[in-house]
Short mmCIF file of C-alpha atoms in Angstrom, two decimals:
data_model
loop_
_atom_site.label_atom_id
_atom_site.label_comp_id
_atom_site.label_asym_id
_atom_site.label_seq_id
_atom_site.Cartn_x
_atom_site.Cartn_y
_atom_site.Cartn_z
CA UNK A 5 139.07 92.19 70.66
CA UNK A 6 139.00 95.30 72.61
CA UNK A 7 137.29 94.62 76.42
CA UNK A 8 134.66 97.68 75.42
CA UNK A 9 133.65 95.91 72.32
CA UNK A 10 133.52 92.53 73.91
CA UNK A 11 131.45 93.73 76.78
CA UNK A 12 129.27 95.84 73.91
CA UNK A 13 128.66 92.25 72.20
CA UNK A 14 127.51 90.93 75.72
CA UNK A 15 125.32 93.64 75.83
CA UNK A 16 123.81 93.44 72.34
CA UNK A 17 122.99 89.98 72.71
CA UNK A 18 121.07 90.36 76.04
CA UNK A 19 119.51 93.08 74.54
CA UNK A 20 118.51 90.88 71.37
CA UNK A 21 116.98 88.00 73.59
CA UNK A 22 115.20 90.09 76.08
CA UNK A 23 113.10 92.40 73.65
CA UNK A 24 112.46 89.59 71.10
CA UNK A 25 110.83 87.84 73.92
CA UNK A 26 107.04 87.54 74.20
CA UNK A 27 106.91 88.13 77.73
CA UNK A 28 108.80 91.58 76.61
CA UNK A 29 106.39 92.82 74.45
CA UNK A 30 103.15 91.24 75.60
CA UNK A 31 103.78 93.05 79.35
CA UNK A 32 105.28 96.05 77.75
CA UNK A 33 101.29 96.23 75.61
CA UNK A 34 99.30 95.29 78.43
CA UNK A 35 100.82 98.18 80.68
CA UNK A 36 100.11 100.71 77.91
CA UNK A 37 96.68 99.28 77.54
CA UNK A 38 96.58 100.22 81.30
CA UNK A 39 97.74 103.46 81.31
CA UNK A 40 95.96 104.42 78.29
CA UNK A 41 92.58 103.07 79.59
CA UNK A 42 92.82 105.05 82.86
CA UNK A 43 93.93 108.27 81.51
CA UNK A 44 90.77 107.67 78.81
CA UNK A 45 89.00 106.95 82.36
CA UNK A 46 90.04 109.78 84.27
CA UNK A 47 88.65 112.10 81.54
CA UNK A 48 85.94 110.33 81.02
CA UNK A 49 84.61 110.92 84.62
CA UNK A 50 86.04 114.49 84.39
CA UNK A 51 83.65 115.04 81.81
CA UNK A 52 80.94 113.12 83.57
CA UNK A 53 81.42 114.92 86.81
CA UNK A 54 82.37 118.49 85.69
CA UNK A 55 79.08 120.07 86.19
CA UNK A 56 75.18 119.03 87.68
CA UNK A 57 72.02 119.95 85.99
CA UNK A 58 69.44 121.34 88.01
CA UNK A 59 66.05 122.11 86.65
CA UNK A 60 63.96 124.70 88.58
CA UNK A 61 60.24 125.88 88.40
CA UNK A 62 57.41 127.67 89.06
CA UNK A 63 59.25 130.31 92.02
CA UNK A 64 62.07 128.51 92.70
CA UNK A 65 63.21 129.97 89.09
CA UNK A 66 64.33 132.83 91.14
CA UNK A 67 66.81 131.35 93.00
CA UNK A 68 68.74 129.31 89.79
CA UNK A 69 71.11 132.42 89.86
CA UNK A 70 72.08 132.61 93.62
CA UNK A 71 72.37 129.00 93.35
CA UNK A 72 74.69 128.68 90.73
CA UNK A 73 77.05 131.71 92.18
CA UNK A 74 77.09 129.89 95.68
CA UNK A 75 77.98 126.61 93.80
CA UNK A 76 80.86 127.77 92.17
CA UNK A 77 81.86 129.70 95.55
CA UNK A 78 81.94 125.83 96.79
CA UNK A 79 83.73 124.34 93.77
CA UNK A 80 80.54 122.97 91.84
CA UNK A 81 79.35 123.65 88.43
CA UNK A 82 75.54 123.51 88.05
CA UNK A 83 73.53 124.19 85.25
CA UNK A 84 69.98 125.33 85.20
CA UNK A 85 67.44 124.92 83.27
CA UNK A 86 63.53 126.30 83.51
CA UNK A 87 61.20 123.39 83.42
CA UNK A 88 56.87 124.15 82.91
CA UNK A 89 55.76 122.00 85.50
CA UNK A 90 56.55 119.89 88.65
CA UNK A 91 55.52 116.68 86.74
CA UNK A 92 57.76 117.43 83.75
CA UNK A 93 60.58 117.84 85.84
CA UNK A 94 60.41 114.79 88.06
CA UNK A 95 59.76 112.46 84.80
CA UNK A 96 63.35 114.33 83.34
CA UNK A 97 64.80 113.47 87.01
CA UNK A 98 63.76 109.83 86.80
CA UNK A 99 64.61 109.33 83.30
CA UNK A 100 68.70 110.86 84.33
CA UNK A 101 68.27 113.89 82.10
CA UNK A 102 68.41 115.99 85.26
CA UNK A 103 70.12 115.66 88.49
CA UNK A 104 67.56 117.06 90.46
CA UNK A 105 64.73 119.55 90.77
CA UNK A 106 63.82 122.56 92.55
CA UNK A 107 60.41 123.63 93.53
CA UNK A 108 58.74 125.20 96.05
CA UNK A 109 59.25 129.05 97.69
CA UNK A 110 62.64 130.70 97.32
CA UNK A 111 62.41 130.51 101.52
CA UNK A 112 61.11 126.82 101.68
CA UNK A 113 62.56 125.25 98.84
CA UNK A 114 62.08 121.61 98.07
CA UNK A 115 64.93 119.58 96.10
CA UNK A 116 64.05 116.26 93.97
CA UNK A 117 66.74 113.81 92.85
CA UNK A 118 66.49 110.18 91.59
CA UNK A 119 68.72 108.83 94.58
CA UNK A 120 71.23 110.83 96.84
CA UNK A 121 71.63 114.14 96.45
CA UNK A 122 74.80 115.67 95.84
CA UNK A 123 76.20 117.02 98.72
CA UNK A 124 77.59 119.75 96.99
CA UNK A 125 74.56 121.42 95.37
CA UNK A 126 72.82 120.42 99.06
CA UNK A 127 74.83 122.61 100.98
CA UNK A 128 74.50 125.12 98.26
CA UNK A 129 70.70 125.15 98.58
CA UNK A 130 70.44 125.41 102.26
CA UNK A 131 72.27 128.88 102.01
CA UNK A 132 70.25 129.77 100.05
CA UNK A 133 67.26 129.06 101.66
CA UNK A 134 68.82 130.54 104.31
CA UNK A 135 69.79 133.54 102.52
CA UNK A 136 66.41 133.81 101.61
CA UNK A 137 64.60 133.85 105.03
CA UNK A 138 67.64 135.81 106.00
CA UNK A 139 66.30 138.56 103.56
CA UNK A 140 62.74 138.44 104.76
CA UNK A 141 63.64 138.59 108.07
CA UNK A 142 65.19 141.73 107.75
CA UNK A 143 62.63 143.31 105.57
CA UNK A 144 60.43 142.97 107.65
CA UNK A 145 62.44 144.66 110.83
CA UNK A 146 62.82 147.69 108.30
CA UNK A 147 66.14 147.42 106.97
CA UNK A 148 67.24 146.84 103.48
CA UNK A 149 69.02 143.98 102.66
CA UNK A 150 71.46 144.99 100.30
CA UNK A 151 72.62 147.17 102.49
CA UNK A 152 73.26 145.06 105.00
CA UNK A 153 74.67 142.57 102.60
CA UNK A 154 77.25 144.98 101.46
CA UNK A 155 78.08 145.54 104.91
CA UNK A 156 78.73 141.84 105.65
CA UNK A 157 80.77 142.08 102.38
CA UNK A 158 83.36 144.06 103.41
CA UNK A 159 83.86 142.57 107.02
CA UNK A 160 86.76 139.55 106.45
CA UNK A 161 89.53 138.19 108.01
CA UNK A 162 92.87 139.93 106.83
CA UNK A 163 95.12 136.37 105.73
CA UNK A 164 99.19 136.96 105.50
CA UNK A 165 100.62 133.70 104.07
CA UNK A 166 104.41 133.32 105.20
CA UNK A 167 104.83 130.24 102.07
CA UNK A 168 102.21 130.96 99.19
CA UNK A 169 100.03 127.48 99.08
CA UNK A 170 101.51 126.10 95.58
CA UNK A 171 98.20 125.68 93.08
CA UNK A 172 99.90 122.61 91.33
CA UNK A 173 100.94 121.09 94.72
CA UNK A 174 98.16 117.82 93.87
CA UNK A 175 99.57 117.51 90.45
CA UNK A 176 102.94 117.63 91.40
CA UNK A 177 102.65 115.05 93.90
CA UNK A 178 101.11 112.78 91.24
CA UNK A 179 104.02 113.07 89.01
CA UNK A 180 106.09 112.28 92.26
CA UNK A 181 104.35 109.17 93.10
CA UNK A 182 103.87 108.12 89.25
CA UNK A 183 107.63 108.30 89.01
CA UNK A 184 108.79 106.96 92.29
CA UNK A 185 105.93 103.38 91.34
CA UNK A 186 107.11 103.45 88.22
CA UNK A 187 110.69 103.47 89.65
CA UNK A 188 110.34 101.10 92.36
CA UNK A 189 108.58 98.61 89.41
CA UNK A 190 111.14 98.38 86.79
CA UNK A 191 114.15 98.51 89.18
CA UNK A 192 112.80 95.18 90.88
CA UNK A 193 111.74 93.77 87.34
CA UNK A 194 114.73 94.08 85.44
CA UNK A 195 117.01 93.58 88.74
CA UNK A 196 115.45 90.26 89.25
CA UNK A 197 115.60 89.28 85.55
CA UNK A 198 119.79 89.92 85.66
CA UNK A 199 119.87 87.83 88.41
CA UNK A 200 117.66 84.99 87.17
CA UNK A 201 120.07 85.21 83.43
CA UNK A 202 123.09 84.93 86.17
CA UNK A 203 121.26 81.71 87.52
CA UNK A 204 119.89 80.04 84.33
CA UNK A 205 123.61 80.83 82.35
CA UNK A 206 125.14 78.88 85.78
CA UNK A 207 123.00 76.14 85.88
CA UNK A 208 122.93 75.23 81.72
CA UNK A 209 126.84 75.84 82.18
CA UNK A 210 126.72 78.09 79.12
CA UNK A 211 128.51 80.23 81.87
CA UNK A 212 131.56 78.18 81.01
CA UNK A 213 131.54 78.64 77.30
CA UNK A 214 131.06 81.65 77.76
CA UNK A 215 134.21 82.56 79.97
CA UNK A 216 136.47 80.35 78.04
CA UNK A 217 136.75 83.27 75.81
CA UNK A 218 135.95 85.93 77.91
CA UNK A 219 136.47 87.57 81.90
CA UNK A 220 134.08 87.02 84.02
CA UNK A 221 134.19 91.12 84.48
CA UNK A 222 132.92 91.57 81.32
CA UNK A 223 130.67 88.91 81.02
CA UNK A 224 128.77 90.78 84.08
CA UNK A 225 129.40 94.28 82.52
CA UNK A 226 127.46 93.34 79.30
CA UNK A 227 124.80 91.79 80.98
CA UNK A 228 123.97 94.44 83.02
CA UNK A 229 124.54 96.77 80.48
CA UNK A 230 122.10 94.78 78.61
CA UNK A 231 119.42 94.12 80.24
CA UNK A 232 119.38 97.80 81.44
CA UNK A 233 119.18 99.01 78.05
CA UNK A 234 116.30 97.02 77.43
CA UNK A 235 114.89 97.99 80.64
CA UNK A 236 115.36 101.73 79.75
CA UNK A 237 113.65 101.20 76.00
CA UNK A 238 111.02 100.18 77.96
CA UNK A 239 110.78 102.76 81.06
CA UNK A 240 111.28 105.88 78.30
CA UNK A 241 108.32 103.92 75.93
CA UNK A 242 105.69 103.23 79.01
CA UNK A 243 106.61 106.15 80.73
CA UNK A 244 106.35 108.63 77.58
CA UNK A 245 103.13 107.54 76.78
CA UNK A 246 101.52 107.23 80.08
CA UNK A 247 102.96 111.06 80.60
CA UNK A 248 101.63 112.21 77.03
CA UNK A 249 97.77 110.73 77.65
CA UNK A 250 97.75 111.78 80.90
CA UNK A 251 98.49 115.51 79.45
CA UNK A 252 95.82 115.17 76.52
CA UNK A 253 93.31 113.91 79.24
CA UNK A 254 93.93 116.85 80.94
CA UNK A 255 94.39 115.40 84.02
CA UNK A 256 98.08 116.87 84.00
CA UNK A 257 98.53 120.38 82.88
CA UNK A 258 101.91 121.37 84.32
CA UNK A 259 104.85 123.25 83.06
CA UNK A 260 106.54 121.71 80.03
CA UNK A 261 109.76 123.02 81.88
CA UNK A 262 108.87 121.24 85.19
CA UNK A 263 108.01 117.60 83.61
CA UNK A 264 110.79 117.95 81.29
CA UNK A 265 113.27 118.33 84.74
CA UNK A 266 111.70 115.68 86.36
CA UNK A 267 111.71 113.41 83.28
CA UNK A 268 115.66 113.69 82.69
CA UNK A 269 115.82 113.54 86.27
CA UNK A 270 113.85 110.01 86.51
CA UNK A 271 115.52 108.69 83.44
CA UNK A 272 119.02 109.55 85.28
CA UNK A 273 118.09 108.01 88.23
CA UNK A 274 116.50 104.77 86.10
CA UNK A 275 120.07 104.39 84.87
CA UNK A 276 121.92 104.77 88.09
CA UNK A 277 119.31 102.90 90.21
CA UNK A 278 119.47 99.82 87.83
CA UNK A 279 122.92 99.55 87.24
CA UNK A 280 124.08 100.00 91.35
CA UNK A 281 120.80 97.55 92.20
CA UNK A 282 121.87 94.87 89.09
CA UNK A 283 125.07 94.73 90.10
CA UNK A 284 124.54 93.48 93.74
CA UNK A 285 121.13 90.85 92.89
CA UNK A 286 124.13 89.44 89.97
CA UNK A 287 126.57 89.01 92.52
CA UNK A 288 124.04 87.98 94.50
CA UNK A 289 122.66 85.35 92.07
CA UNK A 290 126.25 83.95 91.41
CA UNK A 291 126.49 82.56 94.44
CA UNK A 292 123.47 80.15 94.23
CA UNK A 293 122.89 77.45 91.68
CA UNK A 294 119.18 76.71 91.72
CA UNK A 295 116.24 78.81 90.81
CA UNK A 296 114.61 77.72 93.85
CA UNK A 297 117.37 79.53 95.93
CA UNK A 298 117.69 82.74 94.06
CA UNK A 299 114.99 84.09 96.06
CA UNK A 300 116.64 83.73 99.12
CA UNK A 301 120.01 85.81 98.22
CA UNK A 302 117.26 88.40 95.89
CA UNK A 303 114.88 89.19 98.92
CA UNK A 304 117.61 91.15 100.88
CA UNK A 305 118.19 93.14 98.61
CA UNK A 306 114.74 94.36 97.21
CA UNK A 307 113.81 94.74 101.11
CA UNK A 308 116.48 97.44 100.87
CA UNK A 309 114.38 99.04 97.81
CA UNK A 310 111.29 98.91 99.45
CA UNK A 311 112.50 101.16 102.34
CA UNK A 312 112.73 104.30 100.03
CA UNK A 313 109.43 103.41 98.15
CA UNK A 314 107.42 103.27 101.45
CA UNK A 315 109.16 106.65 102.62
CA UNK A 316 108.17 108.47 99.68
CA UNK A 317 104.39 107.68 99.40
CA UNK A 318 103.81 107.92 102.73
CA UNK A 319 106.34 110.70 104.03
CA UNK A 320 106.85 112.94 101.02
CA UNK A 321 103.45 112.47 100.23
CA UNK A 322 102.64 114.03 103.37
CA UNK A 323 105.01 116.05 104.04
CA UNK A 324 107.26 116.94 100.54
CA UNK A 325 110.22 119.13 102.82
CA UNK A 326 110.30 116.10 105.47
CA UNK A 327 113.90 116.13 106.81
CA UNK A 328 113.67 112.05 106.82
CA UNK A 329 113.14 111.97 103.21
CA UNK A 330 116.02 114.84 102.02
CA UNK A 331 118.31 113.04 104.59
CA UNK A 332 117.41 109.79 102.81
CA UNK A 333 117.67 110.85 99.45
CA UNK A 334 121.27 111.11 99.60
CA UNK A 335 121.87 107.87 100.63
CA UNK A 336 122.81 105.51 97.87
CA UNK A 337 120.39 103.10 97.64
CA UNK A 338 117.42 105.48 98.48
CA UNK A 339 118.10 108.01 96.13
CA UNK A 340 117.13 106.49 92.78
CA UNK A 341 113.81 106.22 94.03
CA UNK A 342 113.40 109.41 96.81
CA UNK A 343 115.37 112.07 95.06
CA UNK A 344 113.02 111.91 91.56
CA UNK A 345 110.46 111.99 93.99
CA UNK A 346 111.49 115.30 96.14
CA UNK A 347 112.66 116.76 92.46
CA UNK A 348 109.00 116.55 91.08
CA UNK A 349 107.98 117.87 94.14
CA UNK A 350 109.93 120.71 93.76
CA UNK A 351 111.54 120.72 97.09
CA UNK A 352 114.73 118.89 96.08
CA UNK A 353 117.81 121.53 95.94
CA UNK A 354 120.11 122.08 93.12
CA UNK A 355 123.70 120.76 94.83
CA UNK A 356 121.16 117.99 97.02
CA UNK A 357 120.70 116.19 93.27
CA UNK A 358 124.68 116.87 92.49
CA UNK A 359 125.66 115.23 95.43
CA UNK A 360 123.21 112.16 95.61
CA UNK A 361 124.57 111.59 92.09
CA UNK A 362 128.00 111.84 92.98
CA UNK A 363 127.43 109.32 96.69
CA UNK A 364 125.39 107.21 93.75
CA UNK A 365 128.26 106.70 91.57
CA UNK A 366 130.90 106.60 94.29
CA UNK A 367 128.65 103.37 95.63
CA UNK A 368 128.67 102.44 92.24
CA UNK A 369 132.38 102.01 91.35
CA UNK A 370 132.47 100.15 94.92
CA UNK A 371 129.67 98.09 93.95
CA UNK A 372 131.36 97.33 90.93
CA UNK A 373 134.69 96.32 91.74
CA UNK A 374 133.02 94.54 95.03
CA UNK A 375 130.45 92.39 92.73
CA UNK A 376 132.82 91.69 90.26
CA UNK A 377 135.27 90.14 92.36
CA UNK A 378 131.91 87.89 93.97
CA UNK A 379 131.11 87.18 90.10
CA UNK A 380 134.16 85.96 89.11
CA UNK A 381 135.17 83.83 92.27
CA UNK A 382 130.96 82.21 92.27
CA UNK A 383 129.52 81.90 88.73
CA UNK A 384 131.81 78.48 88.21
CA UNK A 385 130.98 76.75 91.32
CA UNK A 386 127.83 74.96 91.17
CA UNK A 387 126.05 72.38 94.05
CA UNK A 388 125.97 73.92 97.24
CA UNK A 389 125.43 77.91 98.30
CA UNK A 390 128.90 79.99 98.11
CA UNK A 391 129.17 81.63 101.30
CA UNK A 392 129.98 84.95 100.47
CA UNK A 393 132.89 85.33 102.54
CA UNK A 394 134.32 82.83 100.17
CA UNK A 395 133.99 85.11 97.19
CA UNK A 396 134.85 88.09 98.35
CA UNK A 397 138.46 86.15 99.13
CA UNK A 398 141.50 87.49 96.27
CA UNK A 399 142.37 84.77 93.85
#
């Protein structure tokens, strides 16, 4: 048998016994169920929140236009409605078919609401009141005050912008941060589950069946080839999803061109990210024979993931061009989870994602020849911890 089909039936089997599993598919429906219920959430409150009704009578009806021009000037939606009478419109208030009610002069208004008022539709009010008095003010010194209003108008503060302010900047750092969790999450998942499968093979000693017949190279190619293939069914199903109903919710509404980038781009990055990080927490795991010490040969290693994760939601997220994190994102290590990150961003250069890829698969090949030689010399020795100096000897 050829080694590419024997390391192919290594990885077909892992692949077999890790989505068959009930763990597999009973976390892989609860985090849809997650995503799902937040993006039905999101619009839900959208909806909720996307405008405030405002009722207005008696001669505070003349001031339901200025009011909802100024709102919109702020951001805020409102709609108005005439109500007949002051008691009509505080029963609607208190009964939550209004938001509030207006009554009073146009230059003393007087706003009712059930609780707090919205701040919004507050500070949209007080100009107008002010607006108001403003008016009457100048009537009465003799001047007219749309004249004076189309003075005012015209007088504004000439702005030259060096970088246009990017309108999809808030979207685009959600997609970042959605990929670089989503990242961070399955490359410590599926890591730690190759390097428990080193551990439980080791310690039932099906290890040794399994290397009577085959190396102990391939036996660690197909595993990791495995489990990364199941990992990646997984990542494209979750991840698909949770990118379509956050589109239908409209909560995203980007390019189709810039989320398909940044999708190929996360889905390369899954793949290298996996197999560099599975290869060290399996070489790693062959050095220990008990469950109860994997963790202490794992947690060095995900420490080294958590670096990049913290980097990109706290720099990038504050600062997407941050010298730290394109410095960083070449690194191999950092980039699986910093370069998708600066890429949905937009900041991240062409040759910048060329050359973390090529560093990545340079480390790679190291990493491979390096954990396979750790593999081979560890996975047969059980009882006490392999020093690693020890398996990194030639046999």
């Amino acid at each position: 048998m050829s080694p590419a089909r024997t390391v192919w039936l290594v990885a077909r089997r892992e692949v077999n016994t890790r989505i068959r599993t009930r763990s597999f598919l009973l976390s892989t429906a609860a985090i849809l169920v997650i995503l799902i219920g937040y993006a039905g959430l999101m619009f839900f409150i959208g909806q909720q929140s996307g405008s405030t009704k405002i009722g207005f009578t008696g001669q505070a009806t003349a001031v339901a236009t200025p009011l909802r021009s100024t709102a919109a000037r702020l951001g805020t939606t409102v709609e108005s409605s005439r109500i007949p009478d002051r008691a009509t419109g505080e029963r609607l208030v208190a009964d939550g078919e209004l938001d509030g009610l207006v009554t009073g002069a146009p230059d003393a208004l007087h706003l009712v609401v059930r609780g707090e008022p919205d701040s919004a539709v507050r500070t949209a009010l007080d100009e107008v009141v002010r607006q108001q008095a403003l008016d009457a003010q100048l009537a009465m010194a003799g001047l007219e005050p749309a004249d004076v209003h189309q003075v005012l108008a015209g007088a504004h503060v000439d702005v030259r912008t060096l970088e246009p302010a990017d309108p999809q900047r808030d979207q685009r750092l959600g997609v970042a941060v959605g990929a670089g969790m989503l990242l961070y999450f399955f490359l410590i998942m599926f890591g730690q589950a190759v390097a428990q499968g080193v551990v439980e093979e080791k310690t039932s000693r099906v290890v040794e069946i399994l290397l009577s017949t085959i190396r102990p190279a391939q036996l660690l190619a197909g595993k990791v080839l495995g489990i990364g293939l199941a990992g990646l069914a997984q990542f494209v199903l979750i991840g698909g999803i949770g990118l379509a109903a956050a589109m239908g919710s409209g909560v995203l509404a980007l390019p189709s061109t810039a989320l398909a980038g940044t999708l190929v781009w996360t889905l390369v990055w899954f793949l290298l990210g996996f197999y560099l990080y599975a290869t060290v927490l399996a070489a790693a795991a062959s050095l220990v024979s008990r469950q109860e010490d994997l963790q202490s040969v794992v947690s060095p290693v995900i420490m080294v993931l958590v670096v990049p994760f913290l980097v990109g939601v706290t720099v990038l997220a504050q600062d997407p061009e941050s010298r730290l994190g394109a410095a960083l994102s070449l690194v191999p290590g950092f980039s699986p989870v910093l370069m998708p990150m600066r890429t949905a961003l937009g900041v991240a250069e062409p040759w910048e994602c060329v050359v973390s890829v090529l560093l990545g698969v340079a480390a790679l090949l190291v990493l491979l020849r390096l954990g396979g030689r750790i593999y081979a010399n560890a996975v047969l020795r059980t009882g006490a911890r392999v020093k690693l100096t020890e398996a990194l000897r030639r046999t």
